[in-house]
PDB file of C-alpha atoms in Angstrom:
ATOM      1  CA  MET A   1       0.000   0.000   0.000  1.00 39.00           C
ATOM      2  CA  VAL A   2       1.018   3.576  -0.533  1.00 37.00           C
ATOM      3  CA  ASN A   3       0.984   5.661   2.633  1.00 38.00           C
ATOM      4  CA  THR A   4       0.107   9.329   2.209  1.00 40.00           C
ATOM      5  CA  THR A   5       0.856  11.411   5.294  1.00 39.00           C
ATOM      6  CA  LEU A   6      -1.456  14.312   6.100  1.00 39.00           C
ATOM      7  CA  PRO A   7       0.067  16.889   8.483  1.00 38.00           C
ATOM      8  CA  LYS A   8      -1.961  17.357  11.642  1.00 39.00           C
ATOM      9  CA  PRO A   9      -3.514  20.798  12.079  1.00 38.00           C
ATOM     10  CA  SER A  10      -2.882  22.750  15.229  1.00 36.00           C
ATOM     11  CA  VAL A  11      -5.635  22.678  17.857  1.00 36.00           C
ATOM     12  CA  ASN A  12      -6.874  25.969  19.229  1.00 35.00           C
ATOM     13  CA  ALA A  13      -7.943  26.230  22.869  1.00 32.00           C
ATOM     14  CA  ASP A  14     -11.326  27.682  21.917  1.00 37.00           C
ATOM     15  CA  SER A  15     -12.181  24.746  19.634  1.00 37.00           C
ATOM     16  CA  ASP A  16     -11.794  21.868  22.104  1.00 38.00           C
ATOM     17  CA  THR A  17     -15.501  21.083  22.006  1.00 36.00           C
ATOM     18  CA  GLN A  18     -15.653  20.898  18.213  1.00 52.00           C
ATOM     19  CA  GLN A  19     -16.044  17.396  16.796  1.00 73.00           C
ATOM     20  CA  GLY A  20     -13.360  16.487  14.323  1.00 90.00           C
ATOM     21  CA  VAL A  21     -13.318  13.819  11.648  1.00 93.00           C
ATOM     22  CA  TYR A  22     -11.070  10.790  11.550  1.00 96.00           C
ATOM     23  CA  LEU A  23      -9.536  10.095   8.116  1.00 95.00           C
ATOM     24  CA  TYR A  24      -8.892   6.609   6.718  1.00 95.00           C
ATOM     25  CA  GLY A  25      -7.997   7.021   3.075  1.00 92.00           C
ATOM     26  CA  ILE A  26      -8.458   8.770  -0.260  1.00 92.00           C
ATOM     27  CA  LEU A  27     -10.372   7.571  -3.323  1.00 89.00           C
ATOM     28  CA  PRO A  28     -10.616   8.925  -6.866  1.00 86.00           C
ATOM     29  CA  GLY A  29     -13.209  11.664  -7.260  1.00 80.00           C
ATOM     30  CA  ASN A  30     -15.581   9.539  -9.346  1.00 74.00           C
ATOM     31  CA  THR A  31     -15.956   6.862  -6.646  1.00 73.00           C
ATOM     32  CA  SER A  32     -19.380   6.017  -5.213  1.00 73.00           C
ATOM     33  CA  LEU A  33     -19.585   3.424  -2.443  1.00 77.00           C
ATOM     34  CA  ASP A  34     -22.139   2.022   0.002  1.00 79.00           C
ATOM     35  CA  ILE A  35     -19.961   1.289   3.035  1.00 85.00           C
ATOM     36  CA  ASP A  36     -21.560  -0.731   5.816  1.00 85.00           C
ATOM     37  CA  VAL A  37     -18.539  -1.476   7.998  1.00 89.00           C
ATOM     38  CA  PRO A  38     -18.137   0.552  11.234  1.00 92.00           C
ATOM     39  CA  GLY A  39     -15.106   2.722  11.785  1.00 93.00           C
ATOM     40  CA  LEU A  40     -13.317   3.603  15.016  1.00 95.00           C
ATOM     41  CA  ASP A  41     -15.588   3.907  18.054  1.00 94.00           C
ATOM     42  CA  LYS A  42     -18.212   2.065  15.963  1.00 93.00           C
ATOM     43  CA  GLN A  43     -18.926   5.237  13.999  1.00 94.00           C
ATOM     44  CA  PRO A  44     -20.386   4.904  10.489  1.00 94.00           C
ATOM     45  CA  ILE A  45     -18.004   5.427   7.584  1.00 93.00           C
ATOM     46  CA  GLN A  46     -18.861   8.362   5.337  1.00 92.00           C
ATOM     47  CA  THR A  47     -17.347   9.939   2.237  1.00 91.00           C
ATOM     48  CA  HIS A  48     -16.611  13.578   1.503  1.00 91.00           C
ATOM     49  CA  ALA A  49     -15.415  15.072  -1.794  1.00 90.00           C
ATOM     50  CA  VAL A  50     -12.621  17.628  -1.745  1.00 89.00           C
ATOM     51  CA  ASP A  51     -11.438  18.898  -5.106  1.00 88.00           C
ATOM     52  CA  GLN A  52     -10.824  15.816  -7.318  1.00 86.00           C
ATOM     53  CA  PHE A  53     -10.719  13.332  -4.434  1.00 91.00           C
ATOM     54  CA  VAL A  54     -13.067  11.514  -2.062  1.00 91.00           C
ATOM     55  CA  PHE A  55     -12.070  11.007   1.572  1.00 93.00           C
ATOM     56  CA  LEU A  56     -13.174   8.136   3.801  1.00 93.00           C
ATOM     57  CA  TYR A  57     -13.953   9.370   7.292  1.00 94.00           C
ATOM     58  CA  SER A  58     -15.958   8.897  10.459  1.00 94.00           C
ATOM     59  CA  ILE A  59     -16.889  11.379  13.177  1.00 94.00           C
ATOM     60  CA  ALA A  60     -14.079  11.382  15.738  1.00 93.00           C
ATOM     61  CA  GLN A  61     -15.053  10.603  19.306  1.00 92.00           C
ATOM     62  CA  GLN A  62     -11.588  11.365  20.649  1.00 90.00           C
ATOM     63  CA  GLU A  63      -9.089  14.153  20.091  1.00 88.00           C
ATOM     64  CA  ARG A  64      -6.274  11.628  19.749  1.00 91.00           C
ATOM     65  CA  TYR A  65      -6.357   7.895  19.027  1.00 93.00           C
ATOM     66  CA  LEU A  66      -3.817   5.610  20.653  1.00 93.00           C
ATOM     67  CA  ALA A  67      -2.100   3.145  18.356  1.00 91.00           C
ATOM     68  CA  SER A  68      -3.610   0.153  20.158  1.00 94.00           C
ATOM     69  CA  ARG A  69      -4.149  -3.169  18.422  1.00 94.00           C
ATOM     70  CA  LYS A  70      -7.916  -2.586  18.436  1.00 94.00           C
ATOM     71  CA  ASN A  71      -7.626   0.840  16.832  1.00 94.00           C
ATOM     72  CA  LEU A  72      -5.038  -0.221  14.264  1.00 95.00           C
ATOM     73  CA  LEU A  73      -7.149  -3.195  13.221  1.00 94.00           C
ATOM     74  CA  GLY A  74     -10.230  -0.971  13.059  1.00 94.00           C
ATOM     75  CA  HIS A  75      -8.434   1.439  10.739  1.00 95.00           C
ATOM     76  CA  GLU A  76      -7.211  -1.413   8.537  1.00 93.00           C
ATOM     77  CA  ARG A  77     -10.632  -3.095   8.501  1.00 93.00           C
ATOM     78  CA  VAL A  78     -12.207  -0.039   6.879  1.00 94.00           C
ATOM     79  CA  LEU A  79      -9.588   0.053   4.119  1.00 91.00           C
ATOM     80  CA  GLU A  80      -9.836  -3.677   3.469  1.00 90.00           C
ATOM     81  CA  HIS A  81     -13.623  -3.465   3.312  1.00 91.00           C
ATOM     82  CA  VAL A  82     -13.472  -0.685   0.735  1.00 89.00           C
ATOM     83  CA  MET A  83     -11.069  -2.729  -1.377  1.00 86.00           C
ATOM     84  CA  SER A  84     -13.342  -5.762  -1.067  1.00 85.00           C
ATOM     85  CA  LEU A  85     -16.103  -3.666  -2.649  1.00 85.00           C
ATOM     86  CA  GLY A  86     -13.990  -3.470  -5.786  1.00 78.00           C
ATOM     87  CA  CYS A  87     -12.225  -0.171  -5.136  1.00 78.00           C
ATOM     88  CA  ARG A  88      -8.615  -1.311  -5.429  1.00 74.00           C
ATOM     89  CA  ASN A  89      -7.067   2.131  -5.856  1.00 80.00           C
ATOM     90  CA  VAL A  90      -7.511   3.507  -2.372  1.00 85.00           C
ATOM     91  CA  LEU A  91      -4.671   5.515  -0.851  1.00 88.00           C
ATOM     92  CA  PRO A  92      -4.454   4.693   2.876  1.00 89.00           C
ATOM     93  CA  LEU A  93      -3.766   7.608   5.177  1.00 91.00           C
ATOM     94  CA  GLN A  94      -1.565   7.458   8.245  1.00 91.00           C
ATOM     95  CA  PHE A  95      -3.245   6.079  11.359  1.00 94.00           C
ATOM     96  CA  GLY A  96      -4.505   8.642  13.857  1.00 92.00           C
ATOM     97  CA  LEU A  97      -5.364  11.611  11.630  1.00 92.00           C
ATOM     98  CA  VAL A  98      -8.086  13.754  13.179  1.00 93.00           C
ATOM     99  CA  ILE A  99      -8.853  17.052  11.420  1.00 91.00           C
ATOM    100  CA  GLU A 100     -11.192  19.876  12.357  1.00 88.00           C
ATOM    101  CA  SER A 101     -12.163  21.173   8.919  1.00 88.00           C
ATOM    102  CA  TRP A 102     -12.060  20.142   5.284  1.00 90.00           C
ATOM    103  CA  ASP A 103     -10.276  23.412   4.570  1.00 90.00           C
ATOM    104  CA  THR A 104      -7.341  21.932   6.478  1.00 87.00           C
ATOM    105  CA  VAL A 105      -7.319  18.916   4.160  1.00 88.00           C
ATOM    106  CA  TYR A 106      -7.331  21.129   1.094  1.00 91.00           C
ATOM    107  CA  GLU A 107      -4.673  23.515   2.344  1.00 89.00           C
ATOM    108  CA  GLN A 108      -2.246  20.997   3.826  1.00 86.00           C
ATOM    109  CA  LEU A 109      -2.633  18.064   1.454  1.00 87.00           C
ATOM    110  CA  ILE A 110      -4.391  18.735  -1.814  1.00 89.00           C
ATOM    111  CA  ALA A 111      -3.174  22.230  -2.653  1.00 87.00           C
ATOM    112  CA  SER A 112       0.476  21.184  -2.412  1.00 85.00           C
ATOM    113  CA  HIS A 113       0.274  17.503  -3.435  1.00 86.00           C
ATOM    114  CA  ARG A 114      -2.534  17.332  -6.017  1.00 88.00           C
ATOM    115  CA  ASP A 115      -0.291  16.270  -8.919  1.00 88.00           C
ATOM    116  CA  SER A 116       1.446  13.607  -6.827  1.00 87.00           C
ATOM    117  CA  LEU A 117      -1.894  12.171  -5.709  1.00 88.00           C
ATOM    118  CA  ILE A 118      -3.167  12.050  -9.293  1.00 86.00           C
ATOM    119  CA  GLU A 119      -0.002  10.191 -10.340  1.00 85.00           C
ATOM    120  CA  LEU A 120      -0.416   7.716  -7.471  1.00 82.00           C
ATOM    121  CA  PHE A 121      -3.967   6.931  -8.565  1.00 83.00           C
ATOM    122  CA  LYS A 122      -2.788   6.389 -12.136  1.00 82.00           C
ATOM    123  CA  LYS A 123      -0.147   4.014 -10.833  1.00 80.00           C
ATOM    124  CA  LEU A 124      -2.754   2.013  -8.887  1.00 77.00           C
ATOM    125  CA  GLU A 125      -5.240   1.807 -11.769  1.00 77.00           C
ATOM    126  CA  ASN A 126      -6.077  -1.813 -12.716  1.00 72.00           C
ATOM    127  CA  ARG A 127      -3.726  -3.150 -10.049  1.00 71.00           C
ATOM    128  CA  ARG A 128      -4.378  -4.761  -6.704  1.00 70.00           C
ATOM    129  CA  GLU A 129      -2.421  -5.569  -3.576  1.00 69.00           C
ATOM    130  CA  VAL A 130      -1.837  -9.225  -2.747  1.00 73.00           C
ATOM    131  CA  SER A 131      -0.081 -10.980   0.111  1.00 75.00           C
ATOM    132  CA  ILE A 132       1.869 -14.188  -0.465  1.00 80.00           C
ATOM    133  CA  LYS A 133       2.356 -16.618   2.399  1.00 82.00           C
ATOM    134  CA  VAL A 134       4.809 -19.494   1.985  1.00 82.00           C
ATOM    135  CA  MET A 135       4.224 -22.367   4.410  1.00 85.00           C
ATOM    136  CA  TRP A 136       7.363 -23.813   6.028  1.00 84.00           C
ATOM    137  CA  ASP A 137       7.308 -27.359   7.425  1.00 88.00           C
ATOM    138  CA  MET A 138      10.431 -27.533   9.589  1.00 87.00           C
ATOM    139  CA  THR A 139      10.503 -31.335   9.883  1.00 88.00           C
ATOM    140  CA  ALA A 140       9.990 -31.975   6.181  1.00 89.00           C
ATOM    141  CA  GLU A 141      12.502 -29.312   5.180  1.00 88.00           C
ATOM    142  CA  LEU A 142      15.099 -30.700   7.575  1.00 87.00           C
ATOM    143  CA  GLU A 143      14.685 -34.166   6.072  1.00 86.00           C
ATOM    144  CA  MET A 144      15.087 -32.789   2.558  1.00 88.00           C
ATOM    145  CA  LEU A 145      18.106 -30.768   3.652  1.00 87.00           C
ATOM    146  CA  MET A 146      19.820 -33.908   4.912  1.00 85.00           C
ATOM    147  CA  GLN A 147      19.000 -35.747   1.689  1.00 86.00           C
ATOM    148  CA  GLU A 148      20.415 -32.971  -0.479  1.00 86.00           C
ATOM    149  CA  ASN A 149      23.414 -31.840   1.610  1.00 86.00           C
ATOM    150  CA  GLU A 150      25.924 -34.674   1.479  1.00 85.00           C
ATOM    151  CA  GLU A 151      28.532 -32.976   3.655  1.00 85.00           C
ATOM    152  CA  LEU A 152      26.075 -32.208   6.443  1.00 83.00           C
ATOM    153  CA  ARG A 153      24.541 -35.669   6.235  1.00 81.00           C
ATOM    154  CA  HIS A 154      27.991 -37.285   6.472  1.00 82.00           C
ATOM    155  CA  GLU A 155      28.866 -35.207   9.556  1.00 81.00           C
ATOM    156  CA  ARG A 156      25.570 -36.128  11.227  1.00 78.00           C
ATOM    157  CA  ASP A 157      26.088 -39.820  10.501  1.00 79.00           C
ATOM    158  CA  ARG A 158      29.678 -39.675  11.760  1.00 80.00           C
ATOM    159  CA  LEU A 159      28.554 -38.296  15.107  1.00 76.00           C
ATOM    160  CA  GLU A 160      25.488 -40.505  15.518  1.00 79.00           C
ATOM    161  CA  GLY A 161      25.740 -42.893  18.466  1.00 76.00           C
ATOM    162  CA  LYS A 162      28.752 -41.132  19.982  1.00 78.00           C
ATOM    163  CA  THR A 163      28.923 -39.239  23.244  1.00 79.00           C
ATOM    164  CA  LEU A 164      29.406 -35.687  22.042  1.00 74.00           C
ATOM    165  CA  SER A 165      31.180 -32.866  23.780  1.00 81.00           C
ATOM    166  CA  MET A 166      29.366 -29.574  24.223  1.00 85.00           C
ATOM    167  CA  GLU A 167      31.538 -28.059  21.480  1.00 84.00           C
ATOM    168  CA  GLU A 168      30.529 -30.793  19.024  1.00 79.00           C
ATOM    169  CA  VAL A 169      26.834 -30.435  19.877  1.00 80.00           C
ATOM    170  CA  VAL A 170      27.012 -26.667  19.367  1.00 85.00           C
ATOM    171  CA  ALA A 171      28.982 -26.994  16.135  1.00 84.00           C
ATOM    172  CA  ILE A 172      26.611 -29.469  14.449  1.00 82.00           C
ATOM    173  CA  GLY A 173      23.608 -27.506  15.726  1.00 83.00           C
ATOM    174  CA  GLN A 174      24.937 -24.256  14.299  1.00 88.00           C
ATOM    175  CA  ALA A 175      25.777 -25.916  10.983  1.00 87.00           C
ATOM    176  CA  ILE A 176      22.244 -27.314  10.637  1.00 87.00           C
ATOM    177  CA  GLU A 177      20.665 -24.026  11.702  1.00 89.00           C
ATOM    178  CA  GLN A 178      22.695 -22.052   9.135  1.00 90.00           C
ATOM    179  CA  ALA A 179      21.904 -24.555   6.400  1.00 89.00           C
ATOM    180  CA  MET A 180      18.190 -24.314   7.203  1.00 89.00           C
ATOM    181  CA  GLU A 181      18.312 -20.508   7.102  1.00 91.00           C
ATOM    182  CA  ASP A 182      20.087 -20.637   3.735  1.00 91.00           C
ATOM    183  CA  ARG A 183      17.463 -23.093   2.468  1.00 90.00           C
ATOM    184  CA  LYS A 184      14.636 -20.864   3.648  1.00 90.00           C
ATOM    185  CA  GLN A 185      16.171 -17.823   1.926  1.00 92.00           C
ATOM    186  CA  ASP A 186      16.635 -19.813  -1.300  1.00 90.00           C
ATOM    187  CA  ILE A 187      12.917 -20.665  -1.269  1.00 89.00           C
ATOM    188  CA  ILE A 188      11.979 -17.026  -0.659  1.00 89.00           C
ATOM    189  CA  ASN A 189      14.276 -15.927  -3.496  1.00 90.00           C
ATOM    190  CA  ALA A 190      12.724 -18.493  -5.841  1.00 89.00           C
ATOM    191  CA  PHE A 191       9.220 -17.159  -5.196  1.00 88.00           C
ATOM    192  CA  GLN A 192      10.452 -13.567  -5.380  1.00 86.00           C
ATOM    193  CA  SER A 193      12.141 -14.039  -8.744  1.00 86.00           C
ATOM    194  CA  VAL A 194       8.914 -15.406 -10.254  1.00 85.00           C
ATOM    195  CA  LEU A 195       6.663 -12.737  -8.726  1.00 84.00           C
ATOM    196  CA  ASP A 196       8.938  -9.783  -9.518  1.00 82.00           C
ATOM    197  CA  GLY A 197       8.075 -10.006 -13.189  1.00 78.00           C
ATOM    198  CA  ASP A 198       4.425  -9.195 -12.497  1.00 77.00           C
ATOM    199  CA  ALA A 199       4.784  -6.986  -9.429  1.00 76.00           C
ATOM    200  CA  VAL A 200       4.941  -3.199  -9.197  1.00 72.00           C
ATOM    201  CA  ASP A 201       6.638  -1.864  -6.053  1.00 66.00           C
TER     202      ASP A 201
END
């Protein structure tokens, strides 16, 4: 995901009672969504157009949101829900942004970064974010390592059945551990080399 940081406005003493809005992300200006997932503090998610962009927001119930697991997951849940509705080109905003007026958004973000935001949306067009998880079976991989690594297998067999000193136990353990780490990295590199051809950033 692309993170777009919005500077926080200053808070005036005479505006403490004013309700702010909590920002989640930015969508292209032609986006229309029916969002039925709650935001932070179980507030409904709404959209507001500013210039050529649409902002996802909810009414803030706090002046400042702590980066707790609950709040972070709530922020992410809104963005994931929007993407699940088919809107892949959403620009997530930094967690914890509470603003007091849409003029602040225009002045501090859009007025100075409009061209960059337009380019980011062009870059995201017809693309989607995916996560790849590679499952690692330690026992199976260790067995295959021993089958493929003749030197390590020979050393293991040579020591089998003997009373080993602490130095020997540590040495063979470290050798196996390093070989397993190298094997794991080789697998990651193999997946990476295939995926890089189709991936952008």
